[in-house]
PDB file of C-alpha atoms in Angstrom:
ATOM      1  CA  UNK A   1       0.000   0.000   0.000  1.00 54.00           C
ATOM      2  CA  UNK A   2       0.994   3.523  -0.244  1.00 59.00           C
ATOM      3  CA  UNK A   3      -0.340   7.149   0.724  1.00 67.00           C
ATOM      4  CA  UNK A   4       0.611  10.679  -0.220  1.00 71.00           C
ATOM      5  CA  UNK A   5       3.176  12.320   1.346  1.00 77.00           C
ATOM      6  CA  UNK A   6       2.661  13.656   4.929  1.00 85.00           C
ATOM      7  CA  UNK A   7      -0.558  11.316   5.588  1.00 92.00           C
ATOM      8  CA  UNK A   8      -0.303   8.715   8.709  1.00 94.00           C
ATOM      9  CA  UNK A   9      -0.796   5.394   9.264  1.00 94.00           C
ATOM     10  CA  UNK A  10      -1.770   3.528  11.875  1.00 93.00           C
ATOM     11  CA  UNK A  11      -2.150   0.301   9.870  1.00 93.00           C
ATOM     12  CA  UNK A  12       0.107  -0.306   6.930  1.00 93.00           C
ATOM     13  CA  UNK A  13       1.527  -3.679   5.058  1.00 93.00           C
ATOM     14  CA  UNK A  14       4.782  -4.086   3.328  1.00 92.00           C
ATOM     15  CA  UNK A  15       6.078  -6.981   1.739  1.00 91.00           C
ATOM     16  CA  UNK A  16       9.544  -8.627   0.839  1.00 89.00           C
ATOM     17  CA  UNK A  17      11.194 -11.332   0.331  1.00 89.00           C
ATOM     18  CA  UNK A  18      13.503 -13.928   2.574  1.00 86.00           C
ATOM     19  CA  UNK A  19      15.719 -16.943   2.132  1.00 83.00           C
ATOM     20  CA  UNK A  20      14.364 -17.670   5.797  1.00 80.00           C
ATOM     21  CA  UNK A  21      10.791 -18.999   6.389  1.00 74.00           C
ATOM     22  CA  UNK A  22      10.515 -18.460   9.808  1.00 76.00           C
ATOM     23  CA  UNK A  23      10.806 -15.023  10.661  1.00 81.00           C
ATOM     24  CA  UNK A  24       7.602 -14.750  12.206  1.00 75.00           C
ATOM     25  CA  UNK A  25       8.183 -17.634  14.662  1.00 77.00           C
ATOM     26  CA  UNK A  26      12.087 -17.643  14.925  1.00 78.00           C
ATOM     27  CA  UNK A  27      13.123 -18.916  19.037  1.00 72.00           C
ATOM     28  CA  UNK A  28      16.461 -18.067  18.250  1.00 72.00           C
ATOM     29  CA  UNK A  29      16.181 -14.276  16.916  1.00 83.00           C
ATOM     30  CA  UNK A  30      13.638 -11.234  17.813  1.00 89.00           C
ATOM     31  CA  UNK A  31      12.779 -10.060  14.431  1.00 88.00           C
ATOM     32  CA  UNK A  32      10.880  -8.169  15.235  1.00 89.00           C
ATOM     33  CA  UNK A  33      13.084  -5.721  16.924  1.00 91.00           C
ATOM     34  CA  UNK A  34      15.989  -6.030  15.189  1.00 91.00           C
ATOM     35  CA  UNK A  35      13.799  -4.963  12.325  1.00 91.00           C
ATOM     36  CA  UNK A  36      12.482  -1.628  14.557  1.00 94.00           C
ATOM     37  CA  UNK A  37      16.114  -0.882  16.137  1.00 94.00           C
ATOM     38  CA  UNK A  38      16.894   0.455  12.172  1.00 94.00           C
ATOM     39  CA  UNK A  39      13.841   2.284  11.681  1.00 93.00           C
ATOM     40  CA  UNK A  40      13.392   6.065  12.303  1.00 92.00           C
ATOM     41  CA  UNK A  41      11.184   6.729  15.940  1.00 91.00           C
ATOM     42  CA  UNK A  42       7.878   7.666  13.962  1.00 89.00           C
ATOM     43  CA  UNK A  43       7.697   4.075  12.503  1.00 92.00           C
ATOM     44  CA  UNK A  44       7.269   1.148  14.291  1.00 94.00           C
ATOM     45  CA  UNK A  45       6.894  -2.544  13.129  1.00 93.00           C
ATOM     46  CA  UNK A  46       4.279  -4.365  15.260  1.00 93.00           C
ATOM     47  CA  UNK A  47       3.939  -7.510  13.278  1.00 90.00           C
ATOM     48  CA  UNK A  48       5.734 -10.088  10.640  1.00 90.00           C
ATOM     49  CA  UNK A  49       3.378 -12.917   9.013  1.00 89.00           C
ATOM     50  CA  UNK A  50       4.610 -15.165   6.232  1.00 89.00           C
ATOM     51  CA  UNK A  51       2.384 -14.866   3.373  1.00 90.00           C
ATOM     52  CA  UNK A  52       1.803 -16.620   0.021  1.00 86.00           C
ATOM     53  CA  UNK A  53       4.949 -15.814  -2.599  1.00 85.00           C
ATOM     54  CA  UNK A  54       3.347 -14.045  -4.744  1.00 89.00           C
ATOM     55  CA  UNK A  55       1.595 -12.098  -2.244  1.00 92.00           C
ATOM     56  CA  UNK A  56       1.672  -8.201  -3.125  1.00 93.00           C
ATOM     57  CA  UNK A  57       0.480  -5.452  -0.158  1.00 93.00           C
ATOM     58  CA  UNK A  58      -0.764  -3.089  -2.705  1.00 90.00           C
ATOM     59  CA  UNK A  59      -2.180  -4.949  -5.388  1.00 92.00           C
ATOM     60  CA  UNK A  60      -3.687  -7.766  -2.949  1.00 94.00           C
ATOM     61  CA  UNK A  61      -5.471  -5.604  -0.720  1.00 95.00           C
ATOM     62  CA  UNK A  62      -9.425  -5.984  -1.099  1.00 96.00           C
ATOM     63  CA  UNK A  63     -10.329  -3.200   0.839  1.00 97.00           C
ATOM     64  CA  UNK A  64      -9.100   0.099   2.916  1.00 97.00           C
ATOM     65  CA  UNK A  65     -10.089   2.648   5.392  1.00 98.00           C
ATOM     66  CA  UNK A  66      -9.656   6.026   5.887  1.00 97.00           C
ATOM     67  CA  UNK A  67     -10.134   8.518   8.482  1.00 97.00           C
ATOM     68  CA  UNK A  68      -9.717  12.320   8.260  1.00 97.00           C
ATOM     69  CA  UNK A  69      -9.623  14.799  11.217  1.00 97.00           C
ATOM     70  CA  UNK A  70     -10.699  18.274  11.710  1.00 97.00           C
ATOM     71  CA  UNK A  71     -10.223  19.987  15.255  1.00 96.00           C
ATOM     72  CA  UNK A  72     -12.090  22.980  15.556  1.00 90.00           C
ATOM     73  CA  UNK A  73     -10.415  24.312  18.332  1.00 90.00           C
ATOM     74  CA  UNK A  74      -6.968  25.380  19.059  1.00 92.00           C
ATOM     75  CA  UNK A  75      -4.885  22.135  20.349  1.00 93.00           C
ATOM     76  CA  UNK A  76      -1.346  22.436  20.070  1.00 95.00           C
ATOM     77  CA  UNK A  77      -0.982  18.137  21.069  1.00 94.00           C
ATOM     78  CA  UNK A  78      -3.102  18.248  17.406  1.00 94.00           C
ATOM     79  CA  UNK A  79      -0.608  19.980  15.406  1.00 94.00           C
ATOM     80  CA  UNK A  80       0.352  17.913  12.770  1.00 93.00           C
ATOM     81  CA  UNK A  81      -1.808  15.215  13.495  1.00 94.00           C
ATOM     82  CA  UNK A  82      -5.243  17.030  12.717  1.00 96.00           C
ATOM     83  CA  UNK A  83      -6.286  19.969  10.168  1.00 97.00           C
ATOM     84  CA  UNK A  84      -7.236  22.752  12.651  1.00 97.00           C
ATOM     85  CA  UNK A  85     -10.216  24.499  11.292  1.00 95.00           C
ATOM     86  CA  UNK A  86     -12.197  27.401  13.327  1.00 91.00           C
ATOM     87  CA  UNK A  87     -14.771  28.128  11.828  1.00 92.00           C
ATOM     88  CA  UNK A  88     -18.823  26.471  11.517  1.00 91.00           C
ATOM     89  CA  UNK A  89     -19.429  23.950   9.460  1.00 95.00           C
ATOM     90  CA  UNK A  90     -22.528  22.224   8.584  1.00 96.00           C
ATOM     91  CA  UNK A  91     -21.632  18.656   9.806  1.00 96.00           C
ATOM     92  CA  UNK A  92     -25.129  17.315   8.640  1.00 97.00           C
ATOM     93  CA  UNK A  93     -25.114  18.400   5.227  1.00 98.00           C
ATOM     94  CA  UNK A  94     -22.215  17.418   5.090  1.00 98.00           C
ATOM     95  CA  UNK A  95     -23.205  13.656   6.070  1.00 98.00           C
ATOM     96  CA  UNK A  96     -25.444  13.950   3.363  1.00 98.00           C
ATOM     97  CA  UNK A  97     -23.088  14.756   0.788  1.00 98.00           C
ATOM     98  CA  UNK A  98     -20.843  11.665   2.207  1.00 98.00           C
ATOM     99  CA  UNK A  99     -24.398   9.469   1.253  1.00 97.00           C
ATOM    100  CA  UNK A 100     -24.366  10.623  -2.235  1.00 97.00           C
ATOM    101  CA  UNK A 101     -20.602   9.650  -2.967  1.00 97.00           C
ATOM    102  CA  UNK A 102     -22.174   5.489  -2.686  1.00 95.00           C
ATOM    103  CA  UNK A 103     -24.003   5.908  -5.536  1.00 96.00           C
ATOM    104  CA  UNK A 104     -20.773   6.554  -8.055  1.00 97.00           C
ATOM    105  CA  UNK A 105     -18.333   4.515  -9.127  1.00 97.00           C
ATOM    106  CA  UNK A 106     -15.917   6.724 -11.526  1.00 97.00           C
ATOM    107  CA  UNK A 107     -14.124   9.197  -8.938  1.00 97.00           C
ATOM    108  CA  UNK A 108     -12.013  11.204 -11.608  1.00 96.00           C
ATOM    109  CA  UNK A 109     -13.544  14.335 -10.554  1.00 97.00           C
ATOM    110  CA  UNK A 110     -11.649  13.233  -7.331  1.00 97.00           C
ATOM    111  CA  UNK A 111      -8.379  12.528  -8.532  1.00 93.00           C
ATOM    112  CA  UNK A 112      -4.665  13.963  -9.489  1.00 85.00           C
ATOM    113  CA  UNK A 113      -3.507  14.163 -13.047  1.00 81.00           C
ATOM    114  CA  UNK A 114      -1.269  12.365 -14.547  1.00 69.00           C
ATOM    115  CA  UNK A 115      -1.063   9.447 -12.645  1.00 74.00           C
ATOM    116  CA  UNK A 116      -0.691   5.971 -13.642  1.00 71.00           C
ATOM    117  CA  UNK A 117      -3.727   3.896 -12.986  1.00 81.00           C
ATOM    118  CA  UNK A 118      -5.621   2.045 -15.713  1.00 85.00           C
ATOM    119  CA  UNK A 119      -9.188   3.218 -14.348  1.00 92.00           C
ATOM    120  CA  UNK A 120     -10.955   5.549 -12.253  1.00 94.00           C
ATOM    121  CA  UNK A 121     -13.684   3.445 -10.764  1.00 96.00           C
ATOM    122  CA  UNK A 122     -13.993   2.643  -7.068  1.00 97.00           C
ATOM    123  CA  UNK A 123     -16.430   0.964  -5.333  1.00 97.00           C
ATOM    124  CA  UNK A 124     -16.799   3.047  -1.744  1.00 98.00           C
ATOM    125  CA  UNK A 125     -18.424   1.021   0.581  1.00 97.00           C
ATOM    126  CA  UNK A 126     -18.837   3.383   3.719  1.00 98.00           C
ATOM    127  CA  UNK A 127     -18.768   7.599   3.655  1.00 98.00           C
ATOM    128  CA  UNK A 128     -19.966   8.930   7.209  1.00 98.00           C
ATOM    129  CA  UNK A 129     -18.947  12.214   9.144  1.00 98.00           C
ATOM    130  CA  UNK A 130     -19.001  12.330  13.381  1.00 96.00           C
ATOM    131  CA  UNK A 131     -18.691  15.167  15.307  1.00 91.00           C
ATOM    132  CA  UNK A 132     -17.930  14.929  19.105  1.00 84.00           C
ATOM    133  CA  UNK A 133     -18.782  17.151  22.300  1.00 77.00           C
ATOM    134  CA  UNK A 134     -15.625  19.004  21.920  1.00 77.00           C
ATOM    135  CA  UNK A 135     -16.693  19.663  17.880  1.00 76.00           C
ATOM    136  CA  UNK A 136     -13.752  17.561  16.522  1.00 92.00           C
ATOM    137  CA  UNK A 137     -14.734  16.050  13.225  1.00 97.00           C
ATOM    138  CA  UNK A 138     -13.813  12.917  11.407  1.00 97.00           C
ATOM    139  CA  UNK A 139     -14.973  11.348   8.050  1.00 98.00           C
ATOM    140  CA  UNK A 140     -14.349   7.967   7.482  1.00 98.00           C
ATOM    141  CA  UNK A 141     -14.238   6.337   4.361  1.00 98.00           C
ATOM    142  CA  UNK A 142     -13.406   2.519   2.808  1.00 98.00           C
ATOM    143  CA  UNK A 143     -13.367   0.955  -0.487  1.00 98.00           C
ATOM    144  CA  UNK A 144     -11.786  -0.900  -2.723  1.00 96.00           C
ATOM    145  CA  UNK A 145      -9.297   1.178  -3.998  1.00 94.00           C
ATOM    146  CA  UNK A 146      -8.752   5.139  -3.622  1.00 95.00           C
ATOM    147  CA  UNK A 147      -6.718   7.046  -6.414  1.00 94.00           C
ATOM    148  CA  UNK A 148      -4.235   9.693  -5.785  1.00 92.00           C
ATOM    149  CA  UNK A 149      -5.378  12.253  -3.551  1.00 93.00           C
ATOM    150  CA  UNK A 150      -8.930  11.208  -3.753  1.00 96.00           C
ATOM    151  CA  UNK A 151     -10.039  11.409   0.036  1.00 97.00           C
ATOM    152  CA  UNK A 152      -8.086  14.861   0.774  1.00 97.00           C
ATOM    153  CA  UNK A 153      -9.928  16.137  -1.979  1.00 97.00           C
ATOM    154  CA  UNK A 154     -12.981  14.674  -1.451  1.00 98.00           C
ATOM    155  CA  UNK A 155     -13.237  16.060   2.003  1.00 98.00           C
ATOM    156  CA  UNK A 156     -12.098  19.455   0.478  1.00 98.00           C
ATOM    157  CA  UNK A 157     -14.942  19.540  -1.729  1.00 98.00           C
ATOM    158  CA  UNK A 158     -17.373  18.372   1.320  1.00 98.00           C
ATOM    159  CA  UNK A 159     -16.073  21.336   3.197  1.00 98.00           C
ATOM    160  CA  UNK A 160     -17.449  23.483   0.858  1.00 98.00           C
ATOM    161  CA  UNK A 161     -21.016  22.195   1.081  1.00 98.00           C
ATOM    162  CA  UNK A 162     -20.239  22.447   4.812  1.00 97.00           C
ATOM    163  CA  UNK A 163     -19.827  26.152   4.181  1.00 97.00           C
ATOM    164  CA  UNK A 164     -22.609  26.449   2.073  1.00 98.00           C
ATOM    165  CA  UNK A 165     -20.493  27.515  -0.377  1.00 98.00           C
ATOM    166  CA  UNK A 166     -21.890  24.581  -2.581  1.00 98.00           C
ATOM    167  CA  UNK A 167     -25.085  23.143  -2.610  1.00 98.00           C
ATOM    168  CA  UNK A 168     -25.634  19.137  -2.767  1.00 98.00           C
ATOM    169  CA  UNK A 169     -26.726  19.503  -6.480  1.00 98.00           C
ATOM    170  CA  UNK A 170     -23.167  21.503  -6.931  1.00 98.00           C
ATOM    171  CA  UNK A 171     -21.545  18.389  -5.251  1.00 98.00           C
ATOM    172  CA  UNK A 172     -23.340  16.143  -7.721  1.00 98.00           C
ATOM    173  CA  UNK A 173     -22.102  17.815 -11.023  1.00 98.00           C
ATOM    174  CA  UNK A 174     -18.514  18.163  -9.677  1.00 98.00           C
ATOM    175  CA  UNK A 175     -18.859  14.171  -9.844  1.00 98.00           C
ATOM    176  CA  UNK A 176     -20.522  14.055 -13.127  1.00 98.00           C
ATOM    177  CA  UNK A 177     -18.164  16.653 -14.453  1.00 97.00           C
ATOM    178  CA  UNK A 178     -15.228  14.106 -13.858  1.00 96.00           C
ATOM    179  CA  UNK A 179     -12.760  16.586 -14.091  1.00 96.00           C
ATOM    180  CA  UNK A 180     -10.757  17.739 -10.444  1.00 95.00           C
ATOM    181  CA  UNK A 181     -10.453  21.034 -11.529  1.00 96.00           C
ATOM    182  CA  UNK A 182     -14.171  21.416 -10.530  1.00 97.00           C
ATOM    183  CA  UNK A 183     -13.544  19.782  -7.260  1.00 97.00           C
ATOM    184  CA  UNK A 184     -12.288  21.535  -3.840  1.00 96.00           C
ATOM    185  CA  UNK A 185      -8.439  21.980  -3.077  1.00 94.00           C
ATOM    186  CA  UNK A 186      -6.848  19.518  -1.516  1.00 95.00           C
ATOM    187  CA  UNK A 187      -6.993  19.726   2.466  1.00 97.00           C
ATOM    188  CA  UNK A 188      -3.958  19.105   4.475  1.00 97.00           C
ATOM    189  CA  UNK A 189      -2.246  15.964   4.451  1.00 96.00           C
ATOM    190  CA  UNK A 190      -1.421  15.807   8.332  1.00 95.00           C
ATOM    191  CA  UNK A 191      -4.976  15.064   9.061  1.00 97.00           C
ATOM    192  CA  UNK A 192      -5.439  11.785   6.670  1.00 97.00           C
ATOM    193  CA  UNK A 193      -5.259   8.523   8.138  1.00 97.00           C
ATOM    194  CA  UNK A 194      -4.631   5.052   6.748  1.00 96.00           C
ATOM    195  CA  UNK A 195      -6.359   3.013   9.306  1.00 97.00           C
ATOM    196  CA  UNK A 196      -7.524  -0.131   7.916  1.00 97.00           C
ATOM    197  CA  UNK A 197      -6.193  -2.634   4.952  1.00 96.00           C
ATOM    198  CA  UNK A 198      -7.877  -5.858   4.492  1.00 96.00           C
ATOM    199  CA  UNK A 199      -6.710  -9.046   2.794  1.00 95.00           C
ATOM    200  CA  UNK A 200      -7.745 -12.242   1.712  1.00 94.00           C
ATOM    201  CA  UNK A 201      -7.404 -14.454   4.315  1.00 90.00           C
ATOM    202  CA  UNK A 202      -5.830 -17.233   2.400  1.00 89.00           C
ATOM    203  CA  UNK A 203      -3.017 -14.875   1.582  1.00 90.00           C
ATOM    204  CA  UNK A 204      -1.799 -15.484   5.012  1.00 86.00           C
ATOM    205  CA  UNK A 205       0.056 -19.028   5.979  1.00 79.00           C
ATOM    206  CA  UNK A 206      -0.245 -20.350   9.493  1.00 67.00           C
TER     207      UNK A 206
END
């Protein structure tokens, strides 16, 4: 798997290759933090599992989560972890906006230029905002695949209807239009999250 620069993740896969089988369940060596005593402090390995091999983490992945976070008021603990925001926004419009998104399948409207994917069609199985008693926000979002920049962008251009700068019928034709440069700016990367990545089960050996 991969994300754009700056985003986070609390769940990630990698994969790669090894003349030993055992890694995962080797008495003799920890692995496991050998592997972490090379790695800079902000990453941390909390797993090895021996997989099929021709397993791929990108291309194998069925399905992935994301979560984006909006503070709306001043935290410095936050600061590069969530996009700080201030003013109002209109959380349930916004939620309905987030409905609408299920019903598409070709995202191009949502995504970079010039990038090297063969389509533009994701199937999003879950879109929902929730706003808590201190007003922090956070939209989560999984499908099957995302394209570049999709989710920052697509919670840009939610933000608008959140500022009634848009109305949901706007929000509609920037999908239809299939073209970004109808869409919102992207919002920071510091408050994306890669949360979730689901595999077949199969792909993993006991």
């Amino acid at each position: 798997c991969r994300t754009d620069a700056g985003v986070h993740a609390k769940e990630l896969y990698a994969h790669f290759d090894s003349k030993r089988n055992n890694l995962h369940n080797d008495s003799q060596i920890d692995w496991l933090h050998k592997f972490n005593s090379m790695l800079p402090i902000d990453i941390s390995i909390d797993g090895i599992y021996s997989v099929d091999e021709n397993a791929n983490a990108r291309f194998d992945a069925t399905a992935r989560t994301y979560q984006y976070f909006i503070h709306c008021k001043r935290n410095p603990f936050l600061v590069n972890r969530s996009y700080y925001y201030y003013s109002e926004l209109d959380v349930a419009l916004m939620s309905k906006a987030s409905k609408l998104l299920m019903k598409y399948k070709d995202f191009s409207a949502f995504s970079k230029v010039h990038t090297q994917v063969k389509t533009n069609i994701c199937k999003i199985k879950q879109a929902e905002w929730k706003k808590d008693k201190e007003r922090n926000l956070v939209f989560t979002i999984r499908a099957d695949r995302f394209l570049r920049g999709m989710v920052r962008m697509i919670v840009g251009t939610m933000m608008l209807v959140g500022k009634h700068k848009i109305t949901l019928s706007d929000f509609q034709k920037i999908i239809d239009s299939k073209d970004c440069r109808n869409a919102g700016a992207l919002v920071p990367a510091c408050g994306l999250y890669l949360t979730k990545v689901e595999y077949p089960k199969q792909l993993f050996k006991k």
